[in-house]
Coordinates of N, CA and C in Angstrom, one line a residue:
M1 N -256.6 -145.6 182.7 CA -256.8 -146.8 183.5 C -255.4 -147.5 183.7
F2 N -255.2 -147.9 184.9 CA -253.9 -148.6 185.3 C -254.3 -150.0 185.7
L3 N -253.8 -151.0 185.0 CA -254.0 -152.4 185.3 C -252.7 -153.0 186.0
A4 N -252.8 -153.3 187.2 CA -251.7 -153.8 188.0 C -252.0 -154.9 188.9
T5 N -252.7 -155.8 188.4 CA -253.0 -157.0 189.2 C -251.8 -157.9 189.2
D6 N -251.8 -159.0 189.9 CA -250.7 -159.9 189.8 C -250.8 -161.0 188.9
D7 N -251.7 -160.8 187.9 CA -251.9 -161.8 186.8 C -251.6 -161.1 185.5
D8 N -250.5 -161.3 184.9 CA -250.0 -160.6 183.7 C -250.9 -160.9 182.6
D9 N -251.5 -162.1 182.4 CA -252.4 -162.4 181.3 C -253.8 -161.6 181.4
F10 N -254.2 -161.5 182.7 CA -255.5 -160.7 182.9 C -255.2 -159.3 182.6
N11 N -254.0 -158.7 183.0 CA -253.7 -157.3 182.7 C -253.7 -157.1 181.2
A12 N -253.1 -158.0 180.4 CA -253.0 -157.9 179.0 C -254.3 -158.0 178.4
L13 N -255.1 -158.9 178.7 CA -256.5 -159.1 178.1 C -257.4 -158.0 178.5
A14 N -257.3 -157.5 179.7 CA -258.2 -156.4 180.1 C -257.7 -155.1 179.4
S15 N -256.4 -155.0 179.1 CA -256.0 -153.7 178.4 C -256.6 -153.7 177.0
V16 N -256.7 -154.9 176.3 CA -257.2 -155.0 175.0 C -258.7 -154.7 175.0
V17 N -259.4 -155.2 175.9 CA -260.8 -155.0 176.0 C -261.2 -153.6 176.4
M18 N -260.4 -153.0 177.3 CA -260.8 -151.7 177.9 C -260.4 -150.6 177.0
Q19 N -259.4 -150.7 176.0 CA -259.0 -149.7 175.2 C -260.1 -148.9 174.5
D20 N -261.1 -149.7 174.1 CA -262.2 -149.1 173.3 C -263.4 -148.8 174.3
N21 N -263.3 -149.0 175.5 CA -264.5 -148.9 176.5 C -264.2 -147.8 177.5
V22 N -263.0 -147.2 177.6 CA -262.8 -146.1 178.5 C -262.4 -144.9 177.8
E23 N -262.6 -143.8 178.5 CA -262.1 -142.5 177.9 C -260.7 -142.4 178.5
G24 N -259.7 -142.2 177.5 CA -258.4 -142.1 177.9 C -257.5 -143.3 177.7
P25 N -256.2 -143.2 178.0 CA -255.4 -144.4 177.7 C -255.5 -145.5 178.8
V26 N -255.1 -146.7 178.4 CA -255.0 -147.8 179.3 C -253.6 -148.3 179.4
Y27 N -253.1 -148.5 180.6 CA -251.7 -148.9 180.9 C -251.7 -150.2 181.7
R28 N -250.7 -151.0 181.5 CA -250.6 -152.1 182.3 C -249.1 -152.3 182.7
V29 N -248.9 -153.0 183.9 CA -247.6 -153.3 184.4 C -247.1 -154.4 183.4
G30 N -245.8 -154.3 183.1 CA -245.2 -155.3 182.1 C -245.1 -156.7 182.7
P31 N -245.2 -157.7 181.8 CA -244.9 -159.0 182.2 C -243.4 -159.3 182.2
P32 N -243.0 -160.4 182.9 CA -241.6 -160.6 182.9 C -241.0 -160.9 181.6
H33 N -239.7 -160.6 181.4 CA -239.0 -160.7 180.1 C -239.1 -162.2 179.8
Q34 N -239.2 -162.5 178.5 CA -239.3 -163.9 178.0 C -240.3 -164.7 178.8
S35 N -241.5 -164.0 179.1 CA -242.5 -164.7 179.8 C -243.2 -165.9 179.0
H36 N -243.7 -166.8 179.8 CA -244.4 -167.9 179.1 C -245.9 -167.9 179.4
G37 N -246.4 -166.7 179.6 CA -247.8 -166.5 179.8 C -248.5 -166.8 178.5
V38 N -249.8 -166.9 178.6 CA -250.6 -167.2 177.4 C -250.7 -166.1 176.4
V39 N -251.0 -164.9 177.0 CA -251.1 -163.7 176.1 C -250.2 -162.5 176.5
A40 N -249.8 -162.4 177.7 CA -249.2 -161.2 178.2 C -248.1 -160.7 177.4
P41 N -247.1 -161.5 176.9 CA -246.0 -161.0 176.1 C -246.4 -160.6 174.7
Y42 N -247.6 -160.9 174.2 CA -247.9 -160.7 172.8 C -248.9 -159.6 172.5
T43 N -249.5 -159.0 173.6 CA -250.4 -157.9 173.3 C -249.8 -156.6 173.3
G44 N -250.5 -155.7 172.8 CA -250.0 -154.3 172.7 C -250.3 -153.6 174.0
G45 N -250.4 -152.2 173.9 CA -250.8 -151.4 175.0 C -249.6 -150.8 175.7
A46 N -249.8 -149.7 176.3 CA -248.6 -149.0 177.0 C -248.3 -149.7 178.2
I47 N -247.0 -149.9 178.4 CA -246.4 -150.7 179.6 C -246.0 -149.6 180.6
L48 N -246.6 -149.7 181.8 CA -246.2 -148.8 182.8 C -244.7 -149.0 183.2
F49 N -243.9 -147.9 183.5 CA -242.6 -147.9 184.0 C -241.6 -148.4 183.1
G50 N -241.8 -148.7 181.9 CA -240.8 -149.2 181.0 C -240.5 -150.7 181.2
S51 N -239.6 -151.2 180.4 CA -239.4 -152.6 180.3 C -238.6 -153.2 181.5
S52 N -237.8 -152.4 182.2 CA -237.1 -152.9 183.3 C -237.8 -153.1 184.6
L53 N -238.9 -152.3 184.8 CA -239.6 -152.4 186.0 C -240.9 -153.2 185.8
V54 N -240.8 -154.5 185.5 CA -241.9 -155.3 185.3 C -242.5 -155.7 186.6
R55 N -243.7 -156.2 186.7 CA -244.4 -156.5 187.9 C -243.5 -157.2 189.0
R56 N -242.9 -158.3 188.6 CA -242.1 -159.1 189.5 C -240.9 -158.2 190.0
A57 N -240.3 -157.4 189.2 CA -239.2 -156.6 189.7 C -239.7 -155.5 190.7
L58 N -240.8 -154.9 190.4 CA -241.4 -154.0 191.4 C -241.6 -154.7 192.7
A59 N -242.3 -155.8 192.7 CA -242.7 -156.5 193.9 C -241.4 -157.0 194.6
A60 N -240.4 -157.4 193.9 CA -239.1 -157.8 194.6 C -238.5 -156.6 195.2
R61 N -238.4 -155.5 194.6 CA -237.7 -154.3 195.1 C -238.5 -153.9 196.4
Y62 N -239.8 -153.9 196.3 CA -240.6 -153.5 197.5 C -240.4 -154.4 198.7
E63 N -240.4 -155.7 198.4 CA -240.2 -156.7 199.4 C -238.8 -156.6 200.1
A64 N -237.9 -156.1 199.2 CA -236.4 -156.0 199.8 C -236.3 -154.7 200.5
G65 N -237.3 -153.8 200.5 CA -237.2 -152.6 201.4 C -237.2 -151.3 200.6
A66 N -237.4 -151.3 199.2 CA -237.5 -150.1 198.4 C -238.9 -149.5 198.8
R67 N -239.0 -148.2 198.9 CA -240.2 -147.5 199.2 C -240.5 -146.5 198.2
F68 N -241.8 -146.0 198.2 CA -242.2 -145.0 197.3 C -241.9 -143.6 198.0
L69 N -241.6 -142.6 197.1 CA -241.3 -141.3 197.6 C -241.9 -140.3 196.7
V70 N -242.6 -139.3 197.2 CA -243.1 -138.2 196.5 C -242.3 -137.0 196.8
Q71 N -241.8 -136.3 195.7 CA -241.0 -135.1 195.9 C -241.3 -134.1 194.8
S72 N -240.9 -132.9 195.1 CA -241.1 -131.8 194.1 C -240.3 -132.1 192.8
A73 N -241.0 -131.8 191.7 CA -240.4 -132.0 190.4 C -239.1 -131.2 190.2
S74 N -239.0 -130.1 190.9 CA -237.8 -129.3 190.7 C -236.6 -129.9 191.5
A75 N -236.7 -130.8 192.4 CA -235.6 -131.4 193.1 C -235.0 -132.5 192.2
P76 N -233.7 -132.7 192.4 CA -233.1 -133.8 191.6 C -233.5 -135.1 192.0
V77 N -233.7 -136.1 191.1 CA -234.0 -137.4 191.5 C -232.8 -138.1 192.1
P78 N -233.0 -138.7 193.3 CA -231.9 -139.3 194.0 C -231.3 -140.5 193.2
A79 N -230.1 -140.8 193.4 CA -229.5 -141.9 192.7 C -230.2 -143.2 193.1
D80 N -230.3 -144.1 192.2 CA -230.9 -145.4 192.4 C -232.4 -145.4 192.7
H81 N -233.0 -144.3 192.2 CA -234.5 -144.2 192.3 C -235.1 -144.1 190.9
D82 N -236.2 -144.7 190.7 CA -236.9 -144.7 189.4 C -238.1 -143.8 189.5
T83 N -238.4 -143.1 188.4 CA -239.6 -142.2 188.3 C -240.7 -143.0 187.8
L84 N -241.8 -143.2 188.6 CA -242.9 -144.0 188.1 C -244.1 -143.0 187.6
F85 N -244.3 -141.9 188.2 CA -245.4 -141.0 187.8 C -244.8 -139.6 187.9
V86 N -245.4 -138.7 187.0 CA -245.3 -137.2 187.1 C -246.6 -136.7 187.4
V87 N -246.7 -135.9 188.5 CA -247.9 -135.3 188.8 C -247.8 -133.8 188.4
R88 N -248.6 -133.4 187.5 CA -248.6 -132.0 186.9 C -249.1 -131.0 187.9
A89 N -248.8 -129.7 187.8 CA -249.3 -128.7 188.7 C -250.8 -128.6 188.7
D90 N -251.4 -129.0 187.6 CA -252.9 -129.1 187.5 C -253.4 -130.4 188.1
R91 N -252.6 -131.2 188.8 CA -252.9 -132.5 189.4 C -253.1 -133.7 188.5
R92 N -252.8 -133.4 187.2 CA -253.0 -134.5 186.2 C -251.8 -135.5 186.4
L93 N -252.1 -136.7 186.5 CA -251.1 -137.8 186.7 C -250.7 -138.4 185.4
E94 N -249.4 -138.4 185.1 CA -248.8 -139.0 183.9 C -247.9 -140.1 184.2
P95 N -248.2 -141.3 183.9 CA -247.2 -142.5 184.1 C -246.1 -142.4 183.2
V96 N -245.0 -142.9 183.7 CA -243.8 -143.1 182.9 C -243.9 -144.4 182.2
T97 N -243.6 -144.4 180.9 CA -243.7 -145.6 180.1 C -242.4 -145.7 179.4
G98 N -242.1 -146.8 178.7 CA -240.9 -147.0 178.0 C -241.0 -146.4 176.6
D99 N -242.2 -145.9 176.2 CA -242.5 -145.4 174.9 C -242.0 -144.0 174.6
E100 N -242.3 -143.1 175.6 CA -241.9 -141.7 175.4 C -241.6 -141.1 176.7
P101 N -240.6 -140.1 176.8 CA -240.2 -139.6 178.1 C -241.3 -138.6 178.6
V102 N -241.4 -138.5 179.9 CA -242.3 -137.6 180.6 C -241.5 -136.6 181.3
T103 N -241.6 -135.3 180.9 CA -240.8 -134.3 181.4 C -241.4 -133.6 182.6
P104 N -240.8 -133.6 183.8 CA -241.4 -132.8 184.9 C -241.5 -131.3 184.6
Q105 N -242.4 -130.7 185.2 CA -242.5 -129.2 185.0 C -242.6 -128.6 186.4
E106 N -242.3 -127.3 186.4 CA -242.3 -126.5 187.6 C -243.7 -126.6 188.2
G107 N -243.7 -126.8 189.6 CA -245.0 -126.8 190.3 C -245.6 -128.2 190.4
G108 N -244.9 -129.2 189.7 CA -245.4 -130.6 189.8 C -244.6 -131.4 190.8
S109 N -244.9 -132.7 190.8 CA -244.3 -133.6 191.7 C -243.9 -134.8 191.0
L110 N -243.0 -135.7 191.6 CA -242.6 -136.9 191.1 C -243.0 -138.1 192.1
V111 N -243.5 -139.2 191.6 CA -243.6 -140.4 192.4 C -242.5 -141.3 192.0
L112 N -241.7 -141.6 193.0 CA -240.4 -142.4 192.7 C -240.5 -143.7 193.5
L113 N -239.8 -144.7 193.0 CA -239.5 -145.9 193.7 C -238.1 -145.8 194.1
G114 N -237.9 -146.0 195.5 CA -236.5 -145.8 196.0 C -235.6 -147.1 195.7
S115 N -234.4 -146.9 196.1 CA -233.5 -148.0 195.9 C -233.7 -149.0 197.1
T116 N -233.2 -150.2 196.9 CA -233.3 -151.2 197.9 C -232.2 -151.0 198.9
P117 N -232.5 -150.9 200.1 CA -231.5 -150.6 201.2 C -230.4 -151.8 201.2
P118 N -229.2 -151.5 201.6 CA -228.2 -152.6 201.7 C -228.6 -153.5 202.8
S119 N -228.2 -154.7 202.6 CA -228.4 -155.7 203.7 C -227.6 -155.4 205.0
Q120 N -228.2 -155.7 206.1 CA -227.5 -155.4 207.3 C -227.0 -156.7 208.0

């Protein structure tokens, strides 16, 4: 389960509740660093995309023109792109977290967030 609403406290609380109620892992987009939310900074759970790509950073990059890209896992990741998900050859989706590296394999794909284009 992926929790990616625009409410960090909801994502945090839902991740705690859902961990024992769904089959498989529960992930949430990270709250801002040094957040003042009620619970978001204090709950556990796997954080999607690591600590640098928190919800606000993802939204800001997208609003500034960064786009998503899907490419073969065998191709090199372009500079200034971040890997969000690895899609296995068997179509299993594995999110990138800050906890453990996800290694692409032959026949799979990568879902990337592109760089922000320069201002014109």
